Amino acid sequence: MKHRRSSVGRTRLILILLCIVLAAAMLWCALSLILRIGTYSGRTVGKDPVQEQTPVEPVDLEPTVPENSYDPAGFYEEGGFKRYKSEDTLASVGVDVSSHQQEIDWELVAANGVEFAMIRVGYRGYTEGEIQPDDYFVQNIEGARAAGLDVGVYFFSQALDEQEAIDEANYVLEQIKPYSLSYPVIFDWEDIEADARTDGMDSVQLTKNAIAFCDTIKQAGYRAGVYFNQRFGYEEFDLESLQDYVFWLAEYNDTPSFSFHFQIWQYCNDGRVDGIKTDVDLNLAFLRAKH
């Protein structure tokens, strides 16, 4: 009888331990699923604000890549926006938007002092690889143009090779055909904080993809460019091969410390603008000369 009670006790202990192990396994699976779930509805996926703020050591490039010549003393704040003025340059204030911002009152945005908008045309899914439209693209580009803003566009790329990048560019060209653009068409490739078909992308292929996209856009008569943060500018993209195109830098600091020349500076991702209900990326564009 004593042996039987001991056996029953051991059985209960084993069952309890099994239950604990099973519960831990279920919890781990649930946490993993939460971390992996991600739908690219805006530019927040794959963007790490800390990365845009963290100083990155510059690399040595050939002297053919122009240096950052903006005077830190020329940056100032006015009306809720960063601004820049020098002897020969006036910067324009802008936002970049996608379906993440949802409905936008563009007349109110313009009245708030915003001069240009970079609007997402679409994106390539990072798991299946299908090209998808931005649900608010038409509404945004028509609203921004009607409000008198200068307009450019960007496409969130997850191209694996040059042909996919060309396909993305051709998709963009088809979507922007009804509109005139005064700002560039941008290739936007970012890291994804989840399992992605582009895991393991190397810098050589990434640069080839950017060139293929930009060349296709340029051949159609538009200005083309590449979006990157400091790390991608220093370590991933070959800037010497891309210097014929517009550089759009993401660096969230008081003044840009990036060593090389760029034409658009995205300086924060938590801006507030009348007419936009959510946080929004704020930018300065150095694309117009002072008269």
Short mmCIF file of C-alpha atoms in Angstrom, two decimals:
data_model
loop_
_atom_site.label_atom_id
_atom_site.label_comp_id
_atom_site.label_asym_id
_atom_site.label_seq_id
_atom_site.Cartn_x
_atom_site.Cartn_y
_atom_site.Cartn_z
CA MET A 1 0.00 0.00 0.00
CA LYS A 2 2.83 2.36 0.86
CA HIS A 3 4.59 1.50 -2.42
CA ARG A 4 1.36 2.19 -4.32
CA ARG A 5 0.95 5.62 -2.70
CA SER A 6 4.57 6.41 -3.56
CA SER A 7 4.00 5.37 -7.16
CA VAL A 8 0.87 7.51 -7.40
CA GLY A 9 2.79 10.47 -5.96
CA ARG A 10 5.54 10.10 -8.52
CA THR A 11 2.95 9.92 -11.29
CA ARG A 12 1.30 13.12 -10.09
CA LEU A 13 4.68 14.87 -9.89
CA ILE A 14 5.53 13.81 -13.43
CA LEU A 15 2.15 15.07 -14.67
CA ILE A 16 2.68 18.41 -12.91
CA LEU A 17 6.14 18.78 -14.46
CA LEU A 18 4.76 17.91 -17.90
CA CYS A 19 2.04 20.54 -17.48
CA ILE A 20 4.63 23.15 -16.52
CA VAL A 21 6.80 22.29 -19.54
CA LEU A 22 3.78 22.36 -21.86
CA ALA A 23 2.62 25.73 -20.50
CA ALA A 24 6.11 27.18 -20.92
CA ALA A 25 6.28 25.90 -24.49
CA MET A 26 2.88 27.41 -25.32
CA LEU A 27 3.93 30.75 -23.80
CA TRP A 28 7.17 30.76 -25.79
CA CYS A 29 5.28 30.03 -29.02
CA ALA A 30 2.79 32.80 -28.32
CA LEU A 31 5.55 35.33 -27.64
CA SER A 32 7.41 34.28 -30.79
CA LEU A 33 4.25 34.70 -32.86
CA ILE A 34 3.63 38.18 -31.46
CA LEU A 35 7.20 39.21 -32.28
CA ARG A 36 6.98 37.89 -35.82
CA ILE A 37 3.60 39.31 -36.72
CA GLY A 38 3.93 42.49 -38.75
CA THR A 39 1.95 44.08 -41.52
CA TYR A 40 3.64 46.86 -43.45
CA SER A 41 0.96 49.53 -43.32
CA GLY A 42 3.35 52.45 -42.91
CA ARG A 43 7.00 53.30 -42.65
CA THR A 44 7.14 52.21 -39.04
CA VAL A 45 7.92 48.59 -39.89
CA GLY A 46 11.64 48.06 -40.27
CA LYS A 47 12.50 51.50 -38.95
CA ASP A 48 14.37 51.74 -35.68
CA PRO A 49 14.39 55.30 -34.29
CA VAL A 50 17.37 54.45 -32.10
CA GLN A 51 19.32 53.47 -35.20
CA GLU A 52 18.54 56.82 -36.82
CA GLN A 53 19.76 58.60 -33.66
CA THR A 54 22.90 56.59 -32.94
CA PRO A 55 26.10 58.14 -34.31
CA VAL A 56 27.81 55.93 -36.87
CA GLU A 57 31.49 56.09 -37.71
CA PRO A 58 31.95 57.36 -41.27
CA VAL A 59 33.81 55.36 -43.87
CA ASP A 60 36.47 56.54 -46.28
CA LEU A 61 35.12 57.01 -49.79
CA GLU A 62 36.72 58.25 -52.95
CA PRO A 63 36.80 62.05 -53.25
CA THR A 64 34.23 61.76 -56.04
CA VAL A 65 31.51 61.52 -53.35
CA PRO A 66 30.84 65.11 -52.20
CA GLU A 67 31.03 65.87 -48.50
CA ASN A 68 28.23 67.23 -46.34
CA SER A 69 28.68 70.99 -46.71
CA TYR A 70 25.65 72.21 -44.76
CA ASP A 71 26.57 74.74 -42.09
CA PRO A 72 25.34 73.56 -38.65
CA ALA A 73 24.77 77.22 -37.74
CA GLY A 74 22.26 77.49 -40.57
CA PHE A 75 19.73 75.17 -38.91
CA TYR A 76 17.06 76.68 -36.69
CA GLU A 77 13.51 76.02 -35.47
CA GLU A 78 10.49 78.09 -36.42
CA GLY A 79 6.77 77.37 -36.41
CA GLY A 80 7.25 73.84 -35.13
CA PHE A 81 9.66 72.80 -37.91
CA LYS A 82 13.39 72.68 -38.44
CA ARG A 83 14.57 75.07 -41.11
CA TYR A 84 17.81 75.88 -42.87
CA LYS A 85 19.15 79.01 -44.48
CA SER A 86 22.58 79.86 -45.83
CA GLU A 87 24.04 82.30 -48.33
CA ASP A 88 23.05 80.13 -51.29
CA THR A 89 20.44 77.66 -50.00
CA LEU A 90 16.90 77.74 -48.67
CA ALA A 91 15.46 74.46 -47.42
CA SER A 92 11.82 73.47 -47.86
CA VAL A 93 9.71 71.92 -45.09
CA GLY A 94 8.04 68.62 -45.87
CA VAL A 95 6.37 65.43 -44.68
CA ASP A 96 6.36 61.86 -45.94
CA VAL A 97 3.16 59.87 -45.63
CA SER A 98 1.52 56.54 -46.32
CA SER A 99 -1.69 54.75 -45.42
CA HIS A 100 -0.34 54.72 -41.86
CA GLN A 101 -1.46 58.37 -41.57
CA GLN A 102 -4.95 57.53 -42.92
CA GLU A 103 -7.15 60.53 -43.82
CA ILE A 104 -5.22 63.78 -44.27
CA ASP A 105 -6.57 67.31 -44.55
CA TRP A 106 -4.05 68.61 -47.07
CA GLU A 107 -5.38 72.16 -47.09
CA LEU A 108 -4.72 72.33 -43.35
CA VAL A 109 -1.28 70.76 -43.81
CA ALA A 110 -0.38 73.43 -46.36
CA ALA A 111 -1.74 76.19 -44.12
CA ASN A 112 0.53 74.87 -41.35
CA GLY A 113 3.59 75.73 -43.46
CA VAL A 114 4.38 72.39 -45.10
CA GLU A 115 5.77 72.92 -48.62
CA PHE A 116 6.24 69.41 -50.00
CA ALA A 117 5.09 65.83 -49.48
CA MET A 118 6.76 62.52 -50.26
CA ILE A 119 3.94 60.02 -50.75
CA ARG A 120 4.16 56.24 -50.72
CA VAL A 121 2.98 54.65 -53.96
CA GLY A 122 3.09 51.07 -52.71
CA TYR A 123 5.28 48.36 -51.27
CA ARG A 124 6.47 44.81 -51.83
CA GLY A 125 5.44 42.34 -49.14
CA TYR A 126 8.37 41.01 -47.17
CA THR A 127 7.10 37.42 -46.94
CA GLU A 128 5.28 36.60 -50.19
CA GLY A 129 6.97 39.29 -52.26
CA GLU A 130 3.84 40.60 -53.97
CA ILE A 131 3.68 44.26 -55.00
CA GLN A 132 0.85 46.00 -53.16
CA PRO A 133 -0.67 49.47 -53.61
CA ASP A 134 -0.83 52.02 -50.85
CA ASP A 135 -4.56 52.39 -50.25
CA TYR A 136 -4.26 56.15 -49.75
CA PHE A 137 -1.88 56.96 -52.60
CA VAL A 138 -4.37 58.46 -55.05
CA GLN A 139 -6.16 60.37 -52.31
CA ASN A 140 -2.87 61.70 -50.94
CA ILE A 141 -1.24 62.76 -54.19
CA GLU A 142 -4.38 64.44 -55.50
CA GLY A 143 -5.02 66.16 -52.17
CA ALA A 144 -1.43 67.36 -51.77
CA ARG A 145 -1.23 68.70 -55.32
CA ALA A 146 -4.62 70.42 -55.00
CA ALA A 147 -3.36 72.13 -51.83
CA GLY A 148 -0.37 73.52 -53.73
CA LEU A 149 2.35 71.28 -52.29
CA ASP A 150 5.32 70.05 -54.28
CA VAL A 151 5.05 66.28 -54.54
CA GLY A 152 7.42 63.34 -54.82
CA VAL A 153 6.85 59.63 -54.23
CA TYR A 154 8.58 56.62 -52.74
CA PHE A 155 8.23 52.85 -53.00
CA PHE A 156 9.05 50.50 -50.14
CA SER A 157 11.19 47.86 -51.84
CA GLN A 158 11.93 44.32 -50.81
CA ALA A 159 13.41 43.38 -54.17
CA LEU A 160 15.66 40.33 -54.21
CA ASP A 161 17.39 41.19 -57.48
CA GLU A 162 17.60 43.76 -60.27
CA GLN A 163 14.60 42.40 -62.16
CA GLU A 164 12.35 42.73 -59.14
CA ALA A 165 13.63 46.28 -58.62
CA ILE A 166 12.83 47.09 -62.26
CA ASP A 167 9.35 45.60 -61.79
CA GLU A 168 8.86 47.88 -58.78
CA ALA A 169 9.99 50.92 -60.76
CA ASN A 170 7.64 50.07 -63.63
CA TYR A 171 4.79 49.71 -61.17
CA VAL A 172 5.55 53.18 -59.78
CA LEU A 173 5.73 54.68 -63.28
CA GLU A 174 2.32 53.29 -64.12
CA GLN A 175 0.78 54.70 -60.94
CA ILE A 176 2.26 58.20 -61.30
CA LYS A 177 1.48 58.52 -65.01
CA PRO A 178 -1.56 60.81 -64.47
CA TYR A 179 0.41 63.25 -62.31
CA SER A 180 3.31 65.66 -62.66
CA LEU A 181 5.98 65.46 -59.95
CA SER A 182 8.27 68.23 -58.80
CA TYR A 183 10.18 66.03 -56.32
CA PRO A 184 12.02 62.73 -56.88
CA VAL A 185 10.90 59.11 -57.05
CA ILE A 186 12.66 57.30 -54.21
CA PHE A 187 13.84 53.70 -53.72
CA ASP A 188 13.20 52.92 -50.04
CA TRP A 189 14.74 49.65 -48.80
CA GLU A 190 14.85 49.00 -45.06
CA ASP A 191 15.57 46.17 -42.65
CA ILE A 192 12.53 44.20 -41.51
CA GLU A 193 12.17 43.28 -37.84
CA ALA A 194 10.70 39.88 -38.69
CA ASP A 195 11.34 36.87 -40.92
CA ALA A 196 11.65 38.27 -44.44
CA ARG A 197 12.40 36.89 -47.88
CA THR A 198 15.24 39.43 -48.08
CA ASP A 199 17.07 38.12 -45.00
CA GLY A 200 20.75 37.92 -45.85
CA MET A 201 20.67 40.62 -48.54
CA ASP A 202 24.26 41.74 -49.17
CA SER A 203 25.38 45.28 -49.90
CA VAL A 204 26.51 44.52 -53.46
CA GLN A 205 23.11 43.18 -54.49
CA LEU A 206 21.29 45.92 -52.60
CA THR A 207 23.22 48.58 -54.50
CA LYS A 208 22.53 46.81 -57.81
CA ASN A 209 18.82 46.80 -56.98
CA ALA A 210 18.87 50.52 -56.18
CA ILE A 211 20.66 51.29 -59.45
CA ALA A 212 18.21 49.17 -61.45
CA PHE A 213 15.24 50.96 -59.86
CA CYS A 214 16.72 54.44 -60.26
CA ASP A 215 17.90 53.88 -63.83
CA THR A 216 14.40 52.77 -64.83
CA ILE A 217 12.87 55.86 -63.23
CA LYS A 218 15.47 58.18 -64.78
CA GLN A 219 14.95 56.74 -68.25
CA ALA A 220 11.26 57.64 -67.93
CA GLY A 221 12.18 61.29 -67.36
CA TYR A 222 11.90 61.56 -63.56
CA ARG A 223 14.48 62.36 -60.91
CA ALA A 224 15.31 59.24 -58.91
CA GLY A 225 16.82 58.76 -55.48
CA VAL A 226 17.61 56.43 -52.60
CA TYR A 227 16.48 56.58 -48.96
CA PHE A 228 18.85 55.41 -46.22
CA ASN A 229 19.92 55.98 -42.63
CA GLN A 230 23.52 56.53 -41.56
CA ARG A 231 24.35 52.84 -41.23
CA PHE A 232 23.02 52.01 -44.66
CA GLY A 233 24.79 55.05 -46.10
CA TYR A 234 28.13 54.07 -44.61
CA GLU A 235 27.97 50.27 -44.62
CA GLU A 236 25.38 48.96 -47.08
CA PHE A 237 24.91 51.17 -50.13
CA ASP A 238 27.86 51.92 -52.42
CA LEU A 239 27.38 55.69 -52.53
CA GLU A 240 29.99 56.11 -55.25
CA SER A 241 27.80 54.08 -57.59
CA LEU A 242 24.67 55.98 -56.57
CA GLN A 243 25.91 59.57 -56.44
CA ASP A 244 24.08 60.57 -59.63
CA TYR A 245 20.83 60.18 -57.71
CA VAL A 246 19.14 62.10 -54.92
CA PHE A 247 20.14 60.98 -51.42
CA TRP A 248 17.39 61.05 -48.79
CA LEU A 249 18.99 60.72 -45.35
CA ALA A 250 17.21 59.59 -42.18
CA GLU A 251 19.07 60.90 -39.14
CA TYR A 252 17.15 61.97 -36.03
CA ASN A 253 19.44 64.57 -34.51
CA ASP A 254 19.50 68.34 -34.01
CA THR A 255 21.76 68.73 -37.03
CA PRO A 256 22.82 66.09 -39.56
CA SER A 257 26.25 64.60 -38.88
CA PHE A 258 26.34 62.32 -41.94
CA SER A 259 29.65 62.89 -43.71
CA PHE A 260 28.44 62.95 -47.29
CA HIS A 261 26.17 65.18 -49.32
CA PHE A 262 22.42 64.56 -49.35
CA GLN A 263 19.47 66.49 -50.74
CA ILE A 264 16.64 65.55 -48.35
CA TRP A 265 16.94 65.12 -44.58
CA GLN A 266 14.31 63.21 -42.62
CA TYR A 267 14.98 64.53 -39.13
CA CYS A 268 12.23 62.94 -37.00
CA ASN A 269 9.49 60.33 -37.14
CA ASP A 270 7.22 61.73 -34.43
CA GLY A 271 6.31 65.14 -35.80
CA ARG A 272 2.90 66.71 -35.33
CA VAL A 273 1.25 68.66 -38.14
CA ASP A 274 -2.22 70.20 -38.29
CA GLY A 275 -4.32 68.14 -40.68
CA ILE A 276 -2.56 64.84 -39.89
CA LYS A 277 -4.02 62.83 -37.01
CA THR A 278 -0.99 60.62 -36.36
CA ASP A 279 2.71 61.21 -35.82
CA VAL A 280 4.43 61.91 -39.12
CA ASP A 281 7.98 62.01 -40.49
CA LEU A 282 9.32 65.55 -40.93
CA ASN A 283 11.85 66.53 -43.57
CA LEU A 284 13.96 69.32 -44.96
CA ALA A 285 14.72 69.38 -48.69
CA PHE A 286 17.74 71.25 -50.03
CA LEU A 287 16.50 71.17 -53.60
CA ARG A 288 15.91 74.84 -54.30
CA ALA A 289 18.42 77.65 -54.63
CA LYS A 290 18.09 80.93 -52.81
CA HIS A 291 17.17 83.83 -55.11
#
